[in-house]
Amino acid sequence: MQPYSISIVSRMLLVLLLVASSISPAWSQTVQKPKIVIIATGGTIAGTGNSSANTSAYQSAVVGVDKLIAAVPEIRSVADVKGEQIFQIGSESFNNEPLLKLAHRVSDLLKSKDVDGIVITHGTDTLEETSYFLNLTIKSDKPVVLVGSMRPGIALSADGPLNLCNAVVVASDKSSVGKGALVVMNDEIHSARDVTKTNSVKIDTFKSLYGPIGTVVESQVRYDRLPSRPHNLQSKFDIDKIQSLPEVNVVYTHGNMSRVPYDAFAAAGPKAIIYMGFGNGSVPDYIDGVLKEVRAKGVFIVRTTRTGSGSIVRNGETDDDKNDYMVIDDQNPAKARLLMALVLTKTSDTKELQKIFWKY
Ligand code: ASP
C-alpha cells in the first residue's frame, strides 16, 4: 500500500470515530467512566436475615460482592466497576492480619493506571480503624472510600444499596482526589482520621468531631472542608514497607480499677499500652505506681481519654516528662493504638514519638 493511502485510511477511521461518538453519547461516556474496584470484606452490608423486620438480628458477611454490585445497577452508569472478594468477615474479627492484607492489596491496585479509585465494603464496627490505617499508609492520592451499612440488604429501609452507590459516586469524583481515606455513610463524607461509630444501632451512627467534610446527595458530591493532618502521600508511613505491626493494647479505666490487665499485658510483652483514662487521661493514685512499673519494664504508655473527645494535655495532673509517658492528640484510643503501632515501626524515642502524635 502507498504511504498516502495509509493516511487516507487513518483519516477515514478518525471521521468514523468522531461520527460514532457524536451520534452515540452513551458510547463516548463509556470510555470516560472512572475505573473503580470494589473490594468486599464482609460486614452487615453483606448481611442477610430471615425477616425484613430484622434490622439488628441477622447474619453479617454472607452476600458476595457480585450480588452487592448487581443489587445497585445505578453504579454502572457512574463507573466501570470490578468486584473483588478479599474476605467475608464481620469487621469485629479484623486483626492485624486482614488489615495488612487489605492495605497491601489496595496499594497494589492503586499502582495500576487501570484503577482510578477504590471502594471497600466493610463492617461498621471497625470501619474507623481500617480507614484510619489506610489513610496513614497508602501512598496514593487516588480516592479510597470505605462504606458499610447498619441494616442488612433484606431489611426494610436497608441503607446498604444507597451507601454503596454513594461510595462509588464519591470514589469516581475528581474532587475526592487527595482527601485521604474517606468514609461514606448516610449521605455524608467523613475523613478517616476523625470519624467514629457513635451508636450501636442507629443509621446515623458515624460522626466526626468536627463534622463531615462533605456530603453526597443525589449523586452530587460537595466538600466543605479539607483534612489538614498528614495522610497518604504526605504521611511518613508506607504500607509497602510494613509486613507486620508491633503489639499495642488498650486498657479501659473505671472506678475500682484492677492492676491485673496491666500486669497481664506487661507479661505478654506488648510494645505499648494505650491507657484509656478518665477525663484528661487522668490516672488514679492506686494505679499510678502500676503504670510506672510497666513503663520501667520497657512498655510505652500513651495516655488517652474515655470521654470520647478532646486532646490530652501533657504534664497536667500527670507528670508525663518525669514518667516518660506520651499523650495522644484528639484521636480515640482505637486509632491511638494504630498510630502507635505505626510510629513504633519508625522510632522508639519518646520525644520523637510525641512529636508524631501531635502532628498526625
Ligand atoms: N458486626 C458488623 C460488622 O462490623 C456490624 C456492621 O457491619 O454494621 O461487621
CSV table of C-alpha atoms in Angstrom, one decimal, residues 5-317:
chain,number,residue,atom,x,y,z
A,5,SER,CA,-3.3,5.6,1.1
A,6,ILE,CA,-2.4,4.8,4.8
A,7,SER,CA,-3.1,8.3,5.7
A,8,ILE,CA,-6.4,8.3,3.8
A,9,VAL,CA,-7.4,5.1,5.7
A,10,SER,CA,-6.5,6.6,9.1
A,11,ARG,CA,-8.4,9.8,8.3
A,12,MET,CA,-11.4,7.8,7.4
A,13,LEU,CA,-11.1,5.9,10.6
A,14,LEU,CA,-10.9,9.2,12.6
A,15,VAL,CA,-14.0,10.5,10.8
A,16,LEU,CA,-15.9,7.3,11.6
A,17,LEU,CA,-14.9,7.5,15.3
A,18,LEU,CA,-16.0,11.2,15.5
A,19,VAL,CA,-19.3,10.4,13.9
A,20,ALA,CA,-19.8,7.4,16.2
A,21,SER,CA,-19.1,9.5,19.3
A,22,SER,CA,-21.4,12.3,18.2
A,23,ILE,CA,-24.4,10.0,17.4
A,24,SER,CA,-23.9,7.9,20.4
A,25,PRO,CA,-23.2,9.9,23.5
A,26,ALA,CA,-23.5,6.8,25.7
A,27,TRP,CA,-20.5,5.3,23.9
A,28,SER,CA,-18.4,8.4,24.5
A,29,GLN,CA,-19.4,8.4,28.2
A,30,THR,CA,-18.5,4.7,28.5
A,31,VAL,CA,-14.9,5.3,27.6
A,32,GLN,CA,-14.5,8.1,30.1
A,33,LYS,CA,-16.1,6.4,33.1
A,34,PRO,CA,-13.7,6.1,36.0
A,35,LYS,CA,-12.4,2.6,36.8
A,36,ILE,CA,-13.3,1.7,40.3
A,37,VAL,CA,-12.5,-1.6,42.1
A,38,ILE,CA,-15.0,-2.6,44.8
A,39,ILE,CA,-13.1,-4.7,47.4
A,40,ALA,CA,-15.6,-6.6,49.6
A,41,THR,CA,-14.6,-7.6,53.1
A,42,GLY,CA,-18.0,-8.6,54.7
A,43,GLY,CA,-20.0,-6.9,57.4
A,44,THR,CA,-23.7,-6.0,57.6
A,45,ILE,CA,-23.6,-4.5,54.1
A,46,ALA,CA,-23.1,-8.2,53.0
A,47,GLY,CA,-25.6,-9.4,55.7
A,48,THR,CA,-28.9,-11.2,55.4
A,49,GLY,CA,-31.6,-12.3,57.7
A,50,ASN,CA,-34.9,-14.3,58.0
A,51,SER,CA,-37.2,-11.4,58.0
A,52,SER,CA,-37.3,-7.9,56.5
A,53,ALA,CA,-38.3,-6.7,60.0
A,54,ASN,CA,-34.9,-7.8,61.4
A,55,THR,CA,-32.7,-4.8,61.3
A,56,SER,CA,-30.4,-5.9,64.1
A,57,ALA,CA,-30.7,-9.7,64.3
A,58,TYR,CA,-29.2,-11.2,61.2
A,59,GLN,CA,-26.1,-12.8,59.9
A,60,SER,CA,-23.4,-10.5,58.6
A,61,ALA,CA,-20.8,-11.2,55.9
A,62,VAL,CA,-22.8,-13.6,53.7
A,63,VAL,CA,-23.6,-11.9,50.4
A,64,GLY,CA,-20.9,-11.9,47.7
A,65,VAL,CA,-19.5,-8.8,46.0
A,66,ASP,CA,-21.1,-9.6,42.6
A,67,LYS,CA,-24.6,-9.7,44.2
A,68,LEU,CA,-23.9,-6.5,46.1
A,69,ILE,CA,-23.0,-4.8,42.8
A,70,ALA,CA,-25.9,-6.3,40.9
A,71,ALA,CA,-28.3,-5.0,43.5
A,72,VAL,CA,-27.3,-1.5,42.6
A,73,PRO,CA,-27.4,-1.2,38.8
A,74,GLU,CA,-27.2,2.6,39.0
A,75,ILE,CA,-23.5,2.1,39.8
A,76,ARG,CA,-22.7,1.1,36.3
A,77,SER,CA,-23.8,4.5,34.9
A,78,VAL,CA,-21.3,6.2,37.2
A,79,ALA,CA,-18.2,4.0,36.8
A,80,ASP,CA,-16.7,0.9,35.3
A,81,VAL,CA,-16.7,-1.3,38.4
A,82,LYS,CA,-15.0,-4.5,39.1
A,83,GLY,CA,-15.7,-6.5,42.3
A,84,GLU,CA,-13.1,-8.4,44.3
A,85,GLN,CA,-14.0,-10.5,47.4
A,86,ILE,CA,-10.9,-10.3,49.7
A,87,PHE,CA,-12.6,-11.7,52.8
A,88,GLN,CA,-16.1,-12.4,54.1
A,89,ILE,CA,-15.9,-11.5,57.8
A,90,GLY,CA,-17.6,-9.3,60.4
A,91,SER,CA,-15.3,-6.3,60.9
A,92,GLU,CA,-15.1,-7.1,64.7
A,93,SER,CA,-12.9,-10.0,63.5
A,94,PHE,CA,-10.4,-7.8,61.9
A,95,ASN,CA,-7.0,-8.2,63.5
A,96,ASN,CA,-3.6,-7.1,62.1
A,97,GLU,CA,-3.5,-9.9,59.6
A,98,PRO,CA,-6.6,-9.0,57.4
A,99,LEU,CA,-5.8,-5.3,58.0
A,100,LEU,CA,-2.3,-5.6,56.5
A,101,LYS,CA,-3.6,-7.9,53.7
A,102,LEU,CA,-6.2,-5.4,52.7
A,103,ALA,CA,-3.8,-2.5,52.8
A,104,HIS,CA,-1.3,-4.3,50.6
A,105,ARG,CA,-4.0,-5.1,48.1
A,106,VAL,CA,-5.3,-1.5,48.0
A,107,SER,CA,-1.7,-0.3,47.5
A,108,ASP,CA,-1.0,-2.8,44.7
A,109,LEU,CA,-4.3,-1.9,42.9
A,110,LEU,CA,-3.8,1.8,43.1
A,111,LYS,CA,-0.4,1.5,41.3
A,112,SER,CA,-2.3,0.4,38.2
A,113,LYS,CA,-3.3,3.0,35.6
A,114,ASP,CA,-6.4,1.0,35.1
A,115,VAL,CA,-7.6,1.8,38.6
A,116,ASP,CA,-8.9,5.3,39.4
A,117,GLY,CA,-10.2,4.7,42.8
A,118,ILE,CA,-11.2,2.0,45.3
A,119,VAL,CA,-14.4,1.4,47.3
A,120,ILE,CA,-14.1,-1.0,50.2
A,121,THR,CA,-17.3,-2.6,51.7
A,122,HIS,CA,-16.7,-3.2,55.3
A,123,GLY,CA,-18.5,-3.9,58.6
A,124,THR,CA,-19.2,-0.8,60.5
A,125,ASP,CA,-17.8,-1.9,63.9
A,126,THR,CA,-14.1,-1.3,63.0
A,127,LEU,CA,-14.6,0.8,59.8
A,128,GLU,CA,-13.0,3.8,61.6
A,129,GLU,CA,-9.8,1.8,62.3
A,130,THR,CA,-9.3,0.3,58.9
A,131,SER,CA,-10.0,3.6,57.2
A,132,TYR,CA,-7.6,5.4,59.5
A,133,PHE,CA,-4.9,2.8,58.8
A,134,LEU,CA,-5.3,3.2,55.1
A,135,ASN,CA,-5.3,7.0,55.5
A,136,LEU,CA,-1.9,6.8,57.1
A,137,THR,CA,-0.2,4.2,54.9
A,138,ILE,CA,-1.4,4.2,51.3
A,139,LYS,CA,1.0,6.1,49.1
A,140,SER,CA,-1.5,7.3,46.6
A,141,ASP,CA,-3.8,10.3,46.0
A,142,LYS,CA,-6.5,8.3,44.3
A,143,PRO,CA,-9.7,8.0,46.3
A,144,VAL,CA,-10.1,5.2,48.8
A,145,VAL,CA,-13.7,5.1,50.1
A,146,LEU,CA,-14.9,2.8,52.8
A,147,VAL,CA,-18.6,2.0,53.1
A,148,GLY,CA,-20.8,-0.2,55.3
A,149,SER,CA,-24.4,-0.3,56.4
A,150,MET,CA,-26.3,-0.6,59.6
A,151,ARG,CA,-29.1,-2.8,58.2
A,152,PRO,CA,-28.7,-6.0,56.1
A,153,GLY,CA,-29.9,-5.9,52.5
A,154,ILE,CA,-33.1,-7.8,53.3
A,155,ALA,CA,-34.3,-5.3,55.9
A,156,LEU,CA,-37.0,-2.7,55.4
A,157,SER,CA,-35.2,0.6,54.7
A,158,ALA,CA,-31.9,-1.1,54.1
A,159,ASP,CA,-29.2,1.5,53.9
A,160,GLY,CA,-26.5,-0.5,52.1
A,161,PRO,CA,-27.6,0.0,48.5
A,162,LEU,CA,-27.7,3.8,48.6
A,163,ASN,CA,-24.5,3.9,50.7
A,164,LEU,CA,-22.7,1.7,48.2
A,165,CYS,CA,-24.0,3.8,45.3
A,166,ASN,CA,-22.8,7.0,47.1
A,167,ALA,CA,-19.4,5.5,47.8
A,168,VAL,CA,-18.9,4.7,44.1
A,169,VAL,CA,-20.0,8.2,43.2
A,170,VAL,CA,-17.5,9.7,45.7
A,171,ALA,CA,-14.7,7.5,44.6
A,172,SER,CA,-15.4,8.4,40.9
A,173,ASP,CA,-15.5,12.1,41.6
A,174,LYS,CA,-12.3,14.1,40.8
A,175,SER,CA,-12.8,16.3,43.8
A,176,SER,CA,-12.2,13.3,46.1
A,177,VAL,CA,-8.5,13.0,44.9
A,178,GLY,CA,-6.0,13.8,47.7
A,179,LYS,CA,-8.5,13.9,50.5
A,180,GLY,CA,-7.2,10.8,52.3
A,181,ALA,CA,-9.3,7.7,53.0
A,182,LEU,CA,-12.9,8.6,53.2
A,183,VAL,CA,-15.9,7.0,54.9
A,184,VAL,CA,-19.2,7.4,53.1
A,185,MET,CA,-22.4,6.6,55.2
A,186,ASN,CA,-25.8,8.1,55.4
A,187,ASP,CA,-25.2,10.7,52.6
A,188,GLU,CA,-22.1,12.1,54.5
A,189,ILE,CA,-18.4,12.0,53.6
A,190,HIS,CA,-16.1,11.7,56.6
A,191,SER,CA,-12.4,12.0,56.9
A,192,ALA,CA,-11.0,8.6,58.2
A,193,ARG,CA,-8.9,10.5,60.8
A,194,ASP,CA,-11.9,12.0,62.5
A,195,VAL,CA,-14.8,9.6,62.1
A,196,THR,CA,-16.2,7.3,64.8
A,197,LYS,CA,-19.1,4.9,65.2
A,198,THR,CA,-21.1,6.5,67.9
A,199,ASN,CA,-24.3,4.4,68.2
A,200,SER,CA,-24.8,0.6,68.2
A,201,VAL,CA,-27.9,0.6,66.0
A,202,LYS,CA,-28.8,3.9,64.5
A,203,ILE,CA,-28.4,4.6,60.8
A,204,ASP,CA,-26.7,8.0,61.5
A,205,THR,CA,-24.1,6.4,63.8
A,206,PHE,CA,-20.9,7.8,62.1
A,207,LYS,CA,-19.9,11.2,63.4
A,208,SER,CA,-16.8,13.3,63.2
A,209,LEU,CA,-15.7,15.5,66.0
A,210,TYR,CA,-15.6,18.5,63.6
A,211,GLY,CA,-18.4,17.3,61.3
A,212,PRO,CA,-18.3,15.5,58.0
A,213,ILE,CA,-16.0,17.0,55.4
A,214,GLY,CA,-18.7,16.8,52.7
A,215,THR,CA,-22.0,15.3,51.5
A,216,VAL,CA,-23.2,13.2,48.7
A,217,VAL,CA,-26.8,13.7,47.8
A,218,GLU,CA,-28.5,12.6,44.5
A,219,SER,CA,-25.0,11.8,43.1
A,220,GLN,CA,-23.8,15.3,43.8
A,221,VAL,CA,-20.5,15.4,45.8
A,222,ARG,CA,-19.9,18.5,47.8
A,223,TYR,CA,-16.8,19.1,50.0
A,224,ASP,CA,-17.0,21.8,52.7
A,225,ARG,CA,-13.7,21.3,54.5
A,226,LEU,CA,-10.3,19.7,53.9
A,227,PRO,CA,-8.4,17.3,56.2
A,228,SER,CA,-5.3,19.1,57.4
A,229,ARG,CA,-3.3,16.3,59.0
A,230,PRO,CA,-0.8,14.3,57.1
A,231,HIS,CA,-2.2,11.5,55.1
A,232,ASN,CA,-1.3,9.2,52.2
A,233,LEU,CA,1.4,11.0,50.1
A,234,GLN,CA,2.4,13.4,53.0
A,235,SER,CA,2.4,10.6,55.6
A,236,LYS,CA,5.7,9.1,56.7
A,237,PHE,CA,4.2,5.6,56.7
A,238,ASP,CA,4.3,3.4,53.7
A,239,ILE,CA,2.4,0.1,53.6
A,240,ASP,CA,4.8,-1.3,51.0
A,241,LYS,CA,7.5,-1.3,53.7
A,242,ILE,CA,5.3,-2.7,56.5
A,243,GLN,CA,4.9,-6.5,56.8
A,244,SER,CA,3.9,-6.7,60.5
A,245,LEU,CA,2.8,-4.4,63.3
A,246,PRO,CA,4.1,-4.3,66.9
A,247,GLU,CA,1.6,-5.4,69.6
A,248,VAL,CA,-0.2,-2.5,71.2
A,249,ASN,CA,-3.1,-2.9,73.6
A,250,VAL,CA,-5.7,-0.7,75.1
A,251,VAL,CA,-6.8,-0.7,78.8
A,252,TYR,CA,-10.1,1.0,79.7
A,253,THR,CA,-10.4,2.7,83.1
A,254,HIS,CA,-13.3,2.7,85.5
A,255,GLY,CA,-13.8,3.1,89.2
A,256,ASN,CA,-12.0,0.5,91.4
A,257,MET,CA,-9.5,-0.4,88.6
A,258,SER,CA,-7.6,-3.6,88.9
A,259,ARG,CA,-3.9,-3.9,88.2
A,260,VAL,CA,-4.4,-7.3,86.6
A,261,PRO,CA,-4.8,-6.2,82.9
A,262,TYR,CA,-1.6,-4.1,83.2
A,263,ASP,CA,0.4,-7.0,84.7
A,264,ALA,CA,-1.0,-9.4,82.1
A,265,PHE,CA,-0.2,-7.2,79.2
A,266,ALA,CA,3.3,-6.4,80.5
A,267,ALA,CA,3.9,-10.1,81.0
A,268,ALA,CA,2.7,-10.8,77.4
A,269,GLY,CA,5.3,-8.3,76.2
A,270,PRO,CA,3.4,-5.7,74.2
A,271,LYS,CA,5.4,-2.7,73.0
A,272,ALA,CA,2.9,-0.2,74.3
A,273,ILE,CA,-0.3,0.2,76.3
A,274,ILE,CA,-2.9,2.8,75.4
A,275,TYR,CA,-4.1,4.0,78.7
A,276,MET,CA,-7.8,5.0,78.2
A,277,GLY,CA,-8.0,7.2,81.2
A,278,PHE,CA,-10.7,9.3,82.8
A,279,GLY,CA,-11.2,13.0,81.8
A,280,ASN,CA,-7.9,14.4,80.6
A,281,GLY,CA,-6.4,10.9,80.7
A,282,SER,CA,-6.0,11.1,84.4
A,283,VAL,CA,-4.6,8.2,86.5
A,284,PRO,CA,-6.0,7.1,89.9
A,285,ASP,CA,-3.4,7.2,92.7
A,286,TYR,CA,-3.7,3.5,93.2
A,287,ILE,CA,-2.8,2.8,89.5
A,288,ASP,CA,-0.1,5.4,89.3
A,289,GLY,CA,2.6,3.1,90.6
A,290,VAL,CA,1.4,0.2,88.4
A,291,LEU,CA,1.9,2.4,85.2
A,292,LYS,CA,5.3,3.4,86.4
A,293,GLU,CA,6.3,-0.2,86.9
A,294,VAL,CA,5.0,-1.2,83.5
A,295,ARG,CA,6.9,1.7,81.9
A,296,ALA,CA,10.1,0.6,83.8
A,297,LYS,CA,9.7,-2.8,82.1
A,298,GLY,CA,10.1,-1.0,78.7
A,299,VAL,CA,6.4,-0.8,77.8
A,300,PHE,CA,5.4,2.6,76.3
A,301,ILE,CA,2.4,4.3,78.0
A,302,VAL,CA,0.2,6.5,75.9
A,303,ARG,CA,-2.5,8.5,77.8
A,304,THR,CA,-5.8,8.9,76.1
A,305,THR,CA,-9.4,9.6,77.3
A,306,ARG,CA,-12.5,7.6,77.7
A,307,THR,CA,-14.6,10.8,77.3
A,308,GLY,CA,-15.0,10.4,73.5
A,309,SER,CA,-13.5,13.8,72.6
A,310,GLY,CA,-10.7,16.3,73.3
A,311,SER,CA,-6.9,16.3,73.2
A,312,ILE,CA,-4.9,15.2,76.2
A,313,VAL,CA,-2.9,18.0,77.8
A,314,ARG,CA,0.7,16.9,78.5
A,315,ASN,CA,2.0,17.4,82.1
A,316,GLY,CA,-1.3,18.4,83.5
A,317,GLU,CA,-2.3,16.2,86.5
